[in-house]
Structure formats: C-alpha cells, structure tokens
Coordinates of C-alpha atoms in Angstrom, one line a residue:
Chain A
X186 CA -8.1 -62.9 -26.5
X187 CA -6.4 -66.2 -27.3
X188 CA -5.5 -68.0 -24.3
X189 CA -2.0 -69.6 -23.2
X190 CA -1.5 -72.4 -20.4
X191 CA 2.0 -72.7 -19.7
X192 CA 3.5 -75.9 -18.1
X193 CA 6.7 -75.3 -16.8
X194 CA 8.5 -76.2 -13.5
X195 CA 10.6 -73.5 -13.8
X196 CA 9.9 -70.3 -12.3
X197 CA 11.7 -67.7 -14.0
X198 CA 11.1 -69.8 -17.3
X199 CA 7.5 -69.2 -16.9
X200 CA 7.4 -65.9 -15.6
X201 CA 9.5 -64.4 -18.7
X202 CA 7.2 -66.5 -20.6
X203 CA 4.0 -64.7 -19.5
X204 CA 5.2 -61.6 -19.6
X205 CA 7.1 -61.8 -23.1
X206 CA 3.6 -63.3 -24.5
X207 CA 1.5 -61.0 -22.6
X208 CA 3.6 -58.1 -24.1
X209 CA 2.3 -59.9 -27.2
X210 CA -1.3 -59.3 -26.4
X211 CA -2.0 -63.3 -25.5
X212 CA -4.0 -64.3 -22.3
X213 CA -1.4 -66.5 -20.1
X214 CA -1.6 -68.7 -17.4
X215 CA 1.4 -71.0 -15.3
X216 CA 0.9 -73.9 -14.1
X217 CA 4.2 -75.0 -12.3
X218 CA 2.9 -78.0 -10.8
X219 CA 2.5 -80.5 -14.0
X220 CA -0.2 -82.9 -12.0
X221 CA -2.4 -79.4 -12.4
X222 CA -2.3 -78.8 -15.3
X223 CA -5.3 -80.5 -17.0
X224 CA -8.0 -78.6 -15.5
X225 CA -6.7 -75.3 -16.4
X226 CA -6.7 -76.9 -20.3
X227 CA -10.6 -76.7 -20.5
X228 CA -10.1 -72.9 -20.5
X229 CA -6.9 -73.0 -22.9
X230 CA -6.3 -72.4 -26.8
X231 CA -2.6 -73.3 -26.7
X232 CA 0.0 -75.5 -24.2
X233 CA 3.5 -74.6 -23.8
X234 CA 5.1 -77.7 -22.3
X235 CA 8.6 -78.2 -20.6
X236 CA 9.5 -82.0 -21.5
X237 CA 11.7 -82.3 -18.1
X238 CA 9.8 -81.9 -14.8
X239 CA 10.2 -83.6 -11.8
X240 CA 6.4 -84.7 -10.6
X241 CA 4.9 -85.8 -13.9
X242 CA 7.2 -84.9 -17.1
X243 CA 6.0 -83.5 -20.4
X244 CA 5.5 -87.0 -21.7
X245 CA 3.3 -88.2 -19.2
X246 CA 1.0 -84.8 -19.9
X247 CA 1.3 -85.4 -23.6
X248 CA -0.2 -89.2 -22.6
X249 CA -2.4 -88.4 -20.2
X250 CA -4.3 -85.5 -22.6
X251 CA -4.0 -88.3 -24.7
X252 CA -6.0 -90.4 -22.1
X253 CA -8.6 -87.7 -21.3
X254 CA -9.0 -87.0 -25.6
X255 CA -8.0 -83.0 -24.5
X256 CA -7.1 -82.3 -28.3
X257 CA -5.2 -78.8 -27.9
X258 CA -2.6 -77.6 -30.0
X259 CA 1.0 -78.0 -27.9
X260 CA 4.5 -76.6 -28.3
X261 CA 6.8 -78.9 -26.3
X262 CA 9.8 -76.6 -25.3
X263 CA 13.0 -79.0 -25.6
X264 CA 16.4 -78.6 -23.9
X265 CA 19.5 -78.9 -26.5
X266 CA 20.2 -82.0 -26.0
X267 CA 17.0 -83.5 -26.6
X268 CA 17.3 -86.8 -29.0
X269 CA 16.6 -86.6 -32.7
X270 CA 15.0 -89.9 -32.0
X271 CA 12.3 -89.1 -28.6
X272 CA 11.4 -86.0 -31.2
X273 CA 10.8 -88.2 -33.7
X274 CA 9.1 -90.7 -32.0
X275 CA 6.7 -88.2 -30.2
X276 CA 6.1 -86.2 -33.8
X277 CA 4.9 -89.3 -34.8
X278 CA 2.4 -89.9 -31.7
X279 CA 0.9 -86.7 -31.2
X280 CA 0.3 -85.3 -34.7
X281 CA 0.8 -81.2 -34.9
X282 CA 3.5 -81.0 -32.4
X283 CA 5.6 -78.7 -32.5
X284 CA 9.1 -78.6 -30.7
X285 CA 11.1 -74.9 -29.5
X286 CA 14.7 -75.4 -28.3
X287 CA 15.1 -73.6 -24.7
X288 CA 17.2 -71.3 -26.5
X289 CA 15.9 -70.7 -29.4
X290 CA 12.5 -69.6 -27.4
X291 CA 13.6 -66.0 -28.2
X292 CA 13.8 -66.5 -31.9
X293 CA 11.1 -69.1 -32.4
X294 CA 8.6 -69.3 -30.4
X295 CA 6.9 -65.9 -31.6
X296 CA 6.4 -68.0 -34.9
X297 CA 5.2 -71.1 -33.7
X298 CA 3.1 -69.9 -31.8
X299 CA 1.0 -68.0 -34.6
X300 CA 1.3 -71.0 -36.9
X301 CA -0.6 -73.1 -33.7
X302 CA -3.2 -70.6 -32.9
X303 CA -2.3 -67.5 -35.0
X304 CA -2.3 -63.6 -33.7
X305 CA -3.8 -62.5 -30.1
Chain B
X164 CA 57.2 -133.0 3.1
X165 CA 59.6 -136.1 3.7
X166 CA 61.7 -137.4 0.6
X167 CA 60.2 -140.5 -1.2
X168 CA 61.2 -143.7 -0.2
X169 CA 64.1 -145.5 -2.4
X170 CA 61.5 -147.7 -3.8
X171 CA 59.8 -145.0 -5.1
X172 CA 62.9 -143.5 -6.5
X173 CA 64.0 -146.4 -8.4
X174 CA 60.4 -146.9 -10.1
X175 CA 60.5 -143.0 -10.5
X176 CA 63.9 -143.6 -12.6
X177 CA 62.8 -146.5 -14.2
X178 CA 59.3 -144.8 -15.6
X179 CA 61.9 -141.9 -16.5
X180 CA 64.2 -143.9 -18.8
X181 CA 61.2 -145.4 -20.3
X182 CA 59.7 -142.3 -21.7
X183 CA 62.7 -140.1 -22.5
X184 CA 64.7 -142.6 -23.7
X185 CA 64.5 -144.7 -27.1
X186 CA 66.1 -147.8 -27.1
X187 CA 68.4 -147.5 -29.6
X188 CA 69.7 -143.9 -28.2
X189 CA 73.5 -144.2 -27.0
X190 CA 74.4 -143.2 -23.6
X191 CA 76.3 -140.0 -24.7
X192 CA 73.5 -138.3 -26.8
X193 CA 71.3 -139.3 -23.9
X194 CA 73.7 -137.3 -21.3
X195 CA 74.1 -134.5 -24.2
X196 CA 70.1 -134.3 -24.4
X197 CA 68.5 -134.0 -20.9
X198 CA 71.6 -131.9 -19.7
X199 CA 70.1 -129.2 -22.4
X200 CA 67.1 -129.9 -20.6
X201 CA 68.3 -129.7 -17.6
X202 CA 70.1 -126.4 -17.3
X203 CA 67.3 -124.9 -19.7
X204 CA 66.1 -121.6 -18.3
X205 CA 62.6 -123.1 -18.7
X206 CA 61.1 -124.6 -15.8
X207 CA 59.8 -128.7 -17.4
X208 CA 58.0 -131.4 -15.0
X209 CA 57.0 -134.8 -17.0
X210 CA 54.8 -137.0 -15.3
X211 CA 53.4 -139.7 -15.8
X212 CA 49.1 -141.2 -17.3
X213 CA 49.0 -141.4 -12.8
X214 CA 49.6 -137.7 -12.3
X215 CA 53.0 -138.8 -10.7
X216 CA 56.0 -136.3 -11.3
X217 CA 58.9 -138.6 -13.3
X218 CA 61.3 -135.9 -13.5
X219 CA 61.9 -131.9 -12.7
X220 CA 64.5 -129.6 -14.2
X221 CA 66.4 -127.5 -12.1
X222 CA 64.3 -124.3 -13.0
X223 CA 61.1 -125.7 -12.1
X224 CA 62.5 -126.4 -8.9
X225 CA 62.8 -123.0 -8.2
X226 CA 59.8 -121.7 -9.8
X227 CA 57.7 -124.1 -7.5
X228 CA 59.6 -123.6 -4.2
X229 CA 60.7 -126.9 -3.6
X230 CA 63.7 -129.8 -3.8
X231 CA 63.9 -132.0 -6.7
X232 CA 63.3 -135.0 -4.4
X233 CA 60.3 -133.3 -2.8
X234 CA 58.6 -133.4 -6.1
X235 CA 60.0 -136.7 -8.0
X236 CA 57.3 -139.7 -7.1
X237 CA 54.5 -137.2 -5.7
X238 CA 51.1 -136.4 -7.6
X239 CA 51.5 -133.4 -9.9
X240 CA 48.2 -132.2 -8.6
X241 CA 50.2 -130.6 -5.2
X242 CA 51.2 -128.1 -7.3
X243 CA 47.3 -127.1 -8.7
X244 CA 45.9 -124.1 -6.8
X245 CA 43.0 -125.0 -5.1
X246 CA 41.3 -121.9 -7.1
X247 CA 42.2 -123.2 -10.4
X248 CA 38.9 -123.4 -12.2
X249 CA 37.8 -127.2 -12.9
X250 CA 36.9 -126.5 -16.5
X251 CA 40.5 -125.7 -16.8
X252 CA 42.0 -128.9 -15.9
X253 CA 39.1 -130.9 -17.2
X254 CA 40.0 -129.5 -20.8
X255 CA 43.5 -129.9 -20.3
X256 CA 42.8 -133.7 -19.5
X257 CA 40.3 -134.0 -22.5
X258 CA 42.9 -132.7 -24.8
X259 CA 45.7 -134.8 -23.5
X260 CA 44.4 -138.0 -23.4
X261 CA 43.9 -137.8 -27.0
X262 CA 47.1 -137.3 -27.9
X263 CA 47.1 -133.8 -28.5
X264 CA 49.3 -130.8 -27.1
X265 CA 48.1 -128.0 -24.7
X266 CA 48.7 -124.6 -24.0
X267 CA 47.1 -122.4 -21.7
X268 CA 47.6 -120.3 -18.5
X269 CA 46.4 -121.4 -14.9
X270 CA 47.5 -120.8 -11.0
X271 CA 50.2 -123.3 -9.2
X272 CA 50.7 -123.8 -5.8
X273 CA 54.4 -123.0 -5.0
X274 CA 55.8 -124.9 -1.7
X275 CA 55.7 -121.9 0.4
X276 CA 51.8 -121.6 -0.6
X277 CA 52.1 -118.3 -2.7
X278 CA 49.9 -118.5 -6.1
X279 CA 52.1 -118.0 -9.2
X280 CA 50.3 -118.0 -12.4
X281 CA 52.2 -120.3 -15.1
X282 CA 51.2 -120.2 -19.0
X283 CA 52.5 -124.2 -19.7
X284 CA 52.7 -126.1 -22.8
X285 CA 51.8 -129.4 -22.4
X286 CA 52.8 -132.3 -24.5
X287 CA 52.3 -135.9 -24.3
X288 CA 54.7 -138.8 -24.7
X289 CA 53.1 -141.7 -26.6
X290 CA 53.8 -145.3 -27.1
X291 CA 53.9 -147.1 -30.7
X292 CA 49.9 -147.2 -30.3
X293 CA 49.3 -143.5 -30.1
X294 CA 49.1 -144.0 -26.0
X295 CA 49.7 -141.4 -24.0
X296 CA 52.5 -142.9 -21.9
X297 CA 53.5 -139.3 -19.9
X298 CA 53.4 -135.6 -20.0
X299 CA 55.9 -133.1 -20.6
X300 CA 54.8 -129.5 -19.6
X301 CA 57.2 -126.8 -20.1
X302 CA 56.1 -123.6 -18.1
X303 CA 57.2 -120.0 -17.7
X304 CA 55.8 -118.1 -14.2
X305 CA 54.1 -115.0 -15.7
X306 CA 52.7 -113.7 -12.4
X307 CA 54.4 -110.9 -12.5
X308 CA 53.2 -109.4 -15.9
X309 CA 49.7 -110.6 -15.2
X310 CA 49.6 -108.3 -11.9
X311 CA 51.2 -105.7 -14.5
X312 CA 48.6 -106.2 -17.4
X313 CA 45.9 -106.8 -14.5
X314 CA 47.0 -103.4 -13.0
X315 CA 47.3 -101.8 -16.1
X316 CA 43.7 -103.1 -17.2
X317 CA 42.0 -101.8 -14.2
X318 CA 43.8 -98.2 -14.8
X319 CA 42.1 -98.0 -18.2
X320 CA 38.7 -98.9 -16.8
X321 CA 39.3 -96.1 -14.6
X322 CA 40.3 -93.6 -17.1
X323 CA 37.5 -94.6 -19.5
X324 CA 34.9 -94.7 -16.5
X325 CA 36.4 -90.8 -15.4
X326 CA 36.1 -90.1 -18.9
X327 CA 32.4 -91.1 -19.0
X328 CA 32.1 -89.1 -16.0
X329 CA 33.7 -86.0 -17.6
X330 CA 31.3 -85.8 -20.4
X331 CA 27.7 -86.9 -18.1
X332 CA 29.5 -83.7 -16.1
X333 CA 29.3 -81.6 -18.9
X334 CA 26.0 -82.8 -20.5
X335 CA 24.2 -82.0 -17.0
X336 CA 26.0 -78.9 -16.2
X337 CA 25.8 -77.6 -20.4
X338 CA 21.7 -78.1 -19.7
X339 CA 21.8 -76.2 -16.5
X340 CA 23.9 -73.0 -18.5
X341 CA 21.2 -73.6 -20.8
X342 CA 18.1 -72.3 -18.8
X343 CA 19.0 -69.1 -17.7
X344 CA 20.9 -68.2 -20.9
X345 CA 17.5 -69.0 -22.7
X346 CA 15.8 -66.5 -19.9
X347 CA 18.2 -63.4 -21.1
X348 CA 18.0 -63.6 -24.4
X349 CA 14.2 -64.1 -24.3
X350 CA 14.0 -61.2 -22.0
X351 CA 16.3 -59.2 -23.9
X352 CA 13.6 -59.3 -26.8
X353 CA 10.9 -58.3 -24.9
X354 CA 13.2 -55.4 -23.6
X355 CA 14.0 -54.4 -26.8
X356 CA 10.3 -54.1 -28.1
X357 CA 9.9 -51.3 -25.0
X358 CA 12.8 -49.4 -25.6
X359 CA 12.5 -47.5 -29.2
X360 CA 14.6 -44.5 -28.2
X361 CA 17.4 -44.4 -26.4
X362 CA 20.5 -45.2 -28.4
X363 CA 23.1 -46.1 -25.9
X364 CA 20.7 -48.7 -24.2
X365 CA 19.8 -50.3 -27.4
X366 CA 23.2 -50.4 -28.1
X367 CA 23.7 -52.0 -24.2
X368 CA 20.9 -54.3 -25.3
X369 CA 23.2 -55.2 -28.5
X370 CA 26.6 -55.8 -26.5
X371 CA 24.6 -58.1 -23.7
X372 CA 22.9 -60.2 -26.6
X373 CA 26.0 -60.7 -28.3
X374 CA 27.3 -61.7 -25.3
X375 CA 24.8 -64.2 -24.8
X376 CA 24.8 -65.6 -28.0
X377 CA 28.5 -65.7 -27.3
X378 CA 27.9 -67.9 -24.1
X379 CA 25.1 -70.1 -26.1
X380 CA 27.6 -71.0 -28.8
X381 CA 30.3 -71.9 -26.5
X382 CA 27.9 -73.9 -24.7
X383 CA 26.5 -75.7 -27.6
X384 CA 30.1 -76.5 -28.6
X385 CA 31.4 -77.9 -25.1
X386 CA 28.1 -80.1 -25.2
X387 CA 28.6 -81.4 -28.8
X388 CA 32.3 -81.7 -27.7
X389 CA 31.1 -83.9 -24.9
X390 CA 28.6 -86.5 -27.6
X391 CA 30.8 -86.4 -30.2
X392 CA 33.2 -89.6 -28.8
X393 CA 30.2 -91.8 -28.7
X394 CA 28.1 -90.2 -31.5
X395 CA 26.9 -92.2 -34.2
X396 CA 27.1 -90.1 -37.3
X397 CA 24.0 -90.3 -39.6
X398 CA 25.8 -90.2 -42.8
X399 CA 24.6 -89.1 -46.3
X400 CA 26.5 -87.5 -49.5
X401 CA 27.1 -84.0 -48.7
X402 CA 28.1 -82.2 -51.7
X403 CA 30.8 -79.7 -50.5
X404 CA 30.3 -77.0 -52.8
X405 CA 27.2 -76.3 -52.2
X406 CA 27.6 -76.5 -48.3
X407 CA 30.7 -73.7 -48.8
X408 CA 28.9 -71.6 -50.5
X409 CA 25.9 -71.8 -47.9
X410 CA 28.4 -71.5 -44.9
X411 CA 29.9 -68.5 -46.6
X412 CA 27.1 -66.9 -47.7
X413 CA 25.9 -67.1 -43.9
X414 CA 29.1 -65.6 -42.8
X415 CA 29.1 -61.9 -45.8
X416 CA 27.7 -60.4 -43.2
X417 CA 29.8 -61.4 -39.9
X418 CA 33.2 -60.2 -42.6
X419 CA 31.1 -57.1 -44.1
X420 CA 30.7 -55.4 -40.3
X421 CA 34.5 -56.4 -39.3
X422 CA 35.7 -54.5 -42.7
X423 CA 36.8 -57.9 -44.4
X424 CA 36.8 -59.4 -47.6
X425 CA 35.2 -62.8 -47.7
X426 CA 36.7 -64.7 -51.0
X427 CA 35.6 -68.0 -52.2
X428 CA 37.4 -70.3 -54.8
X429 CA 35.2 -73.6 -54.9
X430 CA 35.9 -74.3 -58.8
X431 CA 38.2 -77.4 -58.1
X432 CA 35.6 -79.0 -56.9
X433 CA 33.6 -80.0 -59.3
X434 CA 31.1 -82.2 -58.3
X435 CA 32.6 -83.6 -55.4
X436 CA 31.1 -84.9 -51.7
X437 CA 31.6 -86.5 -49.2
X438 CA 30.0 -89.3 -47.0
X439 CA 29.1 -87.8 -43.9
X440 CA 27.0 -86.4 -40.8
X441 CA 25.9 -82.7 -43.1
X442 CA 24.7 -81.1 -39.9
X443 CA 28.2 -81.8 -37.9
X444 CA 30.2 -81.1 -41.2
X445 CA 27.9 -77.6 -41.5
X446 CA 29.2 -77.0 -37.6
X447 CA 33.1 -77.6 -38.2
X448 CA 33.8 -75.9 -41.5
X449 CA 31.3 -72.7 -40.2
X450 CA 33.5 -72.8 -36.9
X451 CA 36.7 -72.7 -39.0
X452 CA 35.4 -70.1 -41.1
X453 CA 33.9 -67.5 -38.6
X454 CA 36.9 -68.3 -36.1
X455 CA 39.2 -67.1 -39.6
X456 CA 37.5 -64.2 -39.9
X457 CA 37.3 -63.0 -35.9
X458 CA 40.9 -63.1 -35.9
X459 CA 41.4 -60.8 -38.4
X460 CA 41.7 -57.3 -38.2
X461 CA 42.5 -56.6 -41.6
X462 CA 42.4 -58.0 -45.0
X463 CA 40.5 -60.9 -45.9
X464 CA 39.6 -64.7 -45.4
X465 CA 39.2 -66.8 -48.4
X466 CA 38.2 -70.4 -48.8
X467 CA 39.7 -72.3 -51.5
X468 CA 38.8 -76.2 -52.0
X469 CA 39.4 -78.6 -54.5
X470 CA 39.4 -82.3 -54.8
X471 CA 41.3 -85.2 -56.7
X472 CA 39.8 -89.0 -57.1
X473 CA 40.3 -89.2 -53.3
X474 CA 40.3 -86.3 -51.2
X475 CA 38.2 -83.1 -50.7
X476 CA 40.6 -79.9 -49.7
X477 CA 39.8 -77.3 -48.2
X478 CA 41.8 -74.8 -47.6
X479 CA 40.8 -71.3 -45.2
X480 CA 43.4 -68.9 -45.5
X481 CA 43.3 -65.6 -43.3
X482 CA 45.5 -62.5 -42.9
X483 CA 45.0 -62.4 -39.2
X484 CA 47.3 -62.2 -36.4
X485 CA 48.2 -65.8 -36.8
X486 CA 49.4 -68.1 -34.2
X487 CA 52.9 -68.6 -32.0
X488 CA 54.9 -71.5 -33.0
X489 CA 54.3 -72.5 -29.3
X490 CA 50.7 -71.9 -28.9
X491 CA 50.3 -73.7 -32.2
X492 CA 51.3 -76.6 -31.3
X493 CA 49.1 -76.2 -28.3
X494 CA 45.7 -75.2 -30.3
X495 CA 43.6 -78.4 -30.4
X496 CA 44.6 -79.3 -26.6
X497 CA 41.8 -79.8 -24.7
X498 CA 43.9 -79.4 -21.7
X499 CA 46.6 -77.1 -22.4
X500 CA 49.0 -74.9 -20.0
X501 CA 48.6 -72.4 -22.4
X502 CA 49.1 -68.4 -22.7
X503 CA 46.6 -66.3 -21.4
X504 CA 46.3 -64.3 -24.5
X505 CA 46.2 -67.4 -26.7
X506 CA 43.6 -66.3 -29.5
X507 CA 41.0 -68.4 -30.8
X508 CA 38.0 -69.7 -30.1
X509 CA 39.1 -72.9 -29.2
X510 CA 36.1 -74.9 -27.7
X511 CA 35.1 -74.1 -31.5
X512 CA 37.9 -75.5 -32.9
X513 CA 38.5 -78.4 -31.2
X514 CA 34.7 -80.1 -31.9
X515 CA 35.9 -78.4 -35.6
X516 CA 39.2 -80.9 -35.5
X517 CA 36.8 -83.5 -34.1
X518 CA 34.4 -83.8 -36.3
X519 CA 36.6 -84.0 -38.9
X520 CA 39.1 -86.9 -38.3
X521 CA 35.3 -88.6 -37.2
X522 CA 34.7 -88.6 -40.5
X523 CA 38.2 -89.5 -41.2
X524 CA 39.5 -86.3 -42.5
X525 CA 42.6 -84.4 -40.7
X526 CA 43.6 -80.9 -40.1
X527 CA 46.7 -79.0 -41.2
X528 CA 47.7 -75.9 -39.7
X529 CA 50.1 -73.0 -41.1
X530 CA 50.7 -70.2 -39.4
X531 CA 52.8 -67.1 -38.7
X532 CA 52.7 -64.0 -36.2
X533 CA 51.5 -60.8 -37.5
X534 CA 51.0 -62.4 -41.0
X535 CA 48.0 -64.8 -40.8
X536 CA 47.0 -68.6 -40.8
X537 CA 46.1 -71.4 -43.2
X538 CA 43.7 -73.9 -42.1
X539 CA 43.4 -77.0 -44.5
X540 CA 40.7 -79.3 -43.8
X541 CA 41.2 -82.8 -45.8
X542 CA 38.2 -85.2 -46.1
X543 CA 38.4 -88.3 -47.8
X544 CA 36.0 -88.2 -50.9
X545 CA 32.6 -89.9 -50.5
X546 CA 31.6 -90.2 -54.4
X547 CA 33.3 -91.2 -57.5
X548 CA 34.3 -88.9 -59.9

C-alpha cells in the first residue's frame, strides 16, 4: 500500500485529507508539526505539503529535503492567492512539483496524486 | 521696535529715488507710477545689495504686521522665519546676484511672530553695468491655501492608506473563507462516494455543493476585486472569437438545465483581438455571460460581437427580468444603499466592469423591467485589421 505523509498545520485540513485518501485505499500519515516532518519521510512514497505554516513553512521543508537529498515526489497545496511568480520560481527549483489550489483539492488532487505515485 | 532715526530715513529716501527713479523721469509720471504701486493689492518690499528695506507698499505692511517706518532702514532678514531652510535663501542669493529673477515659496516672520508662508517674485534692479543695485520682491501670503492643500494632502494619504487597508482586509479574510470552504467540498466528495442510494440525500449533497461552489466563486471574485487596483496585467493578443466561443461553449450546459437558449453571433469579428491579460478577460466576459443567463427565466441569452479598425463589441443580450431604472444606476456600486431584492450577482459584475476599463474597454448597460437587459462590452482593438 502506497504511503502518504501529509504536512499540514491545519487540523481539519489534514484530517479530511486522510480520510478522503484513505477512502481511496492510500496509507496516510499527519504530521502537523512541520519541524517533524522529515523523519516520517523515510517511510513515505508521496508529501502533501501546506506552503503557509507557522514553525517552519513549506519552503523551508522543500529546502531543507533539499539539504538532506530526501528526493520524494511532493504536491505543495497552494492557497488562491499564491503568486504566479513564487510557483514559478519553486517549479523551477524543485523539478516534478506539482501545485493543488486549497480549493480545488476536491477536484484535483485525486489526479495528481496518481500522476506522482499512481493507484493505491 | 523704535522708528529709525532721521538719518536713516533720509539715506533710506535717497537709496529709494536712486533705484526707482531714472533721471530723466518727470515728477508727475513718477507720482502716477509708485502710487500704482502703492495702492496695488500686492504686498512689494525693495531693498537694497545690504539687505536693508528702501521702501514697503501699503499691503505688505499689513501682510507682515508692522508700520511702514518699522520696516524702512531695517534688514530685510527680520522678516525670514528662523525655519526657513538655508538652501532656500542661499539659492535665492545665487540667483540674484547674477542678475536674474526669482520665484519661489518660503516662510516670513510677521511682527506679531506668526509664520505666513509667501510665494515672492524677486527681481533685481541693475545699474548700466549689469549690477545689482536692489531688489524688488512682490509677494502674495498663501498660508491659508497651503494649510488647505496641506490638509487636503494628508486626507488623500488617508484614504489611499484605508484603501490599502480595505483590500490587505479582504486578501487575509478571502484566505481564511478559503480553508474551510476547501474542507466541505472535499468532504462532500468523499460523502458522495458512500452514499449510492438514497436520492434525496444525494440530491442534499447536490444543493450544499452548489452552494459551496457558490460561496468559492464569490470569494474568488471579492479577492480578485481586491488585486485588481494594483495588478499588473500580463498582456498578450487574445483573439476574441475564439475566447467567446470557449466561454460559451463552457456555459451550453449552465443555459441547457435553466431551459434557455444560448445564441452566439461572432461573424463580425473576423479576425479581431485584443491586447490583454486572457485569464482576467476569460473571468469578465464568463461573469457577464453566466450572470445573463441566471437572470433569466425564460427565453434566451445571446452574444453578438463584432469589431471595426478600432473597437471589439460585444454585445450580451438577455430576456431576463431586467433591471430598475434606479437599481441600474446603482449596479457597479461597490457601496450601494441599494434594494434588497436587487438581482445580480454583483461581486461578479463589478471585477467584470473592472477588468474591463483596466484594459481600457467600458461597459454599456440597457435595460428594462420584465423585458430583459443588454450588456455591451467595448474593448479597444489590439491588432490591425
């Protein structure tokens, strides 16, 4: 069973999460505390990352699993209003990232995620 | 202050005469000369290469406070403000001692200590040799309208910093809708893959996500609304035909399920685009079209556009329930005191109207009760035919 971390401050964003990807047959974990969240990625196929988080934001885990070569697949899950040009910029950085608007997560993140990893 | 000594009027006189008067001037035009200047509603001081005041007009008098034989024979600089900047005068003096007029604002002393800001033009006197011999400076107190345009200034920072504040309001507080609009919907899928069966709650499951979708759009609208001001388009040629056709093919369905016909006429078009942001353009004319065909209960919507050398036109026409003569007027408001029942989706069309004269365009609006409205959307052309 394909595995799932998700990095998300956001309680209620992470617990639909799991269970709407569970219902889906994937193996998920939470990690609501970003500073925790590398460990967890030894055991992970996939990372679902929020980009705005108060301890240490999505950036900062993008650069640090940059730091620590942890080459995972990641779906960075953008609010609206996130700049045309930080996407840009961070598409070109990390290679294979792929972005989800907040909410648009109902529509695409089903597909993304099979493009990244493929079924359960 | 005590009045000057006779001595010092008599030289006073004499330094007068020798600047304002020619030589070969009679005694009459003299007389008929500084009486003009004399009762001339602008306030004038001359004095002389020293500094020293050779003669004051009546109005000056009064401007500054003081008697004309307080000032005659005293250095003009009792009447700079201590605050006047330095670089001020100095460039005054640069200017002035070669030969040259000056004109510029700066603060005065008046007698009774009061600042008064003055806006003088200074002029020099000058001997056969192109000497400065004396200064003339006519002056007008402006104090009055600078505390006005000051005032008036710092009003508009206000409104423009409130208005900043109004729109990081509704960035922060659009984000915050944001989250737990994106947990219903995505819960409402995964509700909707457990429950196969029972009709009326799928159908409950259909009415809260089209509510929700509802509440995303809006809120995608008031936060666009909120960028657009200080948005910097990212402008390419947009042909419009094609982005019509797209916008209604997009929107058969929405008119199919509320009974409607959805008509388009794009062959006046031609070739035509324009020069613009596509994504933004996409969002106005969609909002026009979708907002045309919620409105109407019967009949049908149709977009019609053509274009000359200049202009694209677009016209949406509906046979909806069309718009009071007082609620039209009203429509692109983001403020209004408006009805309650005031149809529309307006957050819609106001980024629609928006958008548009951003890139320039304007919008026209026809419309009549009970028979329907007429949106025209004019863009100016953004290729050549």
């Amino acid at each position: 069973m394909k595995r799932i971390l998700v990095v998300e401050n956001e309680t209620d964003v992470a617990q639909t999460l799991k269970l709407m990807l569970e219902n889906e047959g994937y193996n998920v974990s939470i990690v609501l505390d970003s500073r925790n969240c590398f460990e967890p990625m030894a055991k992970t196929d996939l990372v679902l990352l929020d980009l705005i988080m108060p301890k240490l934001s999505g950036r900062d885990v993008l650069d640090e699993m940059d730091r620590r070569k942890i080459r995972l697949p990641v779906i960075v899950l953008s609010a609206v209003g996130l700049p045309k040009l930080v996407g840009e910029e961070l598409s070109r950085k990390y290679l294979g990232l792929q972005f989800v608007p907040k909410t648009s997560m109902h529509v695409e993140l089903k597909p993304a995620i099979l493009r990244a990893i493929g079924p359960p | 202050m005590s009045n000057p000594s006779p001595e010092v009027n008599a030289s006073v006189q004499k330094a007068f005469l020798e600047v304002a008067v020619p030589p070969n001037m009679s005694e009459e035009e003299r007389l008929t000369r500084w009486s003009i200047i004399e009762l001339s509603p602008t306030a004038v001081v001359i004095f002389n290469t020293k500094d020293q005041i050779i003669y004051v007009n009546a109005k000056f008098c009064q401007v500054m406070g003081y008697e004309k034989n307080e000032l005659l024979g005293r250095s003009h600089t009792i009447l700079e403000a201590q605050s006047q900047s330095d670089e001020t005068l100095a460039e005054m003096r640069r200017q002035l001692s070669s030969g040259k007029p000056w004109v510029g604002e700066f603060q005065n002393l008046r007698k009774d200590g009061t600042k008064i800001w003055i806006h003088a033009i200074v002029t020099p006197f000058v001997d056969a040799q192109k000497h400065p011999i004396a200064y003339v400076k006519m002056c007008e107190d402006f104090t009055e309208r600078k505390r006005a345009y000051e005032l008036l200034h710092e009003e508009k920072r206000k409104v423009e910093e409130l208005s900043a504040a109004k729109d990081e309001f509704l960035r922060s507080f659009t984000h915050e809708l944001n989250t737990p609009l994106s947990i219903i919907l995505t819960n409402l899928v995964f509700l909707r893959g457990r429950i196969h069966e029972d009709a009326d709650a799928l159908q409950s499951l259909d009415l809260i996500e089209r509510s929700s979708q509802r509440l995303r759009t809006d809120i995608d609208h008031i936060l666009q609304l909120a960028k657009l001001e200080n948005q910097i388009l990212d402008k390419k040629i947009v042909p419009v035909a094609a982005l019509l056709e797209d916008i209604c093919k997009e929107h058969a369905p929405l008119a199919k399920a509320a009974g409607l016909q959805l008509r388009e006429d794009l062959k006046g078009l031609g070739q035509a685009s324009v020069l613009g942001d596509g994504v933004l353009l996409r969002t106005a004319l969609a909002n026009f079209v979708s907002n045309a065909i919620k409105f109407t209960l019967k009949g049908e919507v149709s977009v019609q556009a053509d274009a000359d050398a200049s202009f694209v036109r677009i016209g949406i026409t509906d046979t909806g329930i069309g718009i009071s003569p007082t609620n039209l007027s009203r429509l692109f408001s983001t403020f209004p005191r408006i009805d309650v029942n005031l149809p529309g989706n307006r957050v819609g069309l106001i980024l629609a109207k928006g958008i548009i004269e951003k890139h320039n365009g304007r919008v026209e609006v026809k419309s009549e009760e009970g028979k329907g409205s007429l949106f025209t959307i004019i863009l100016p052309r953004g290729d050549k035919p």
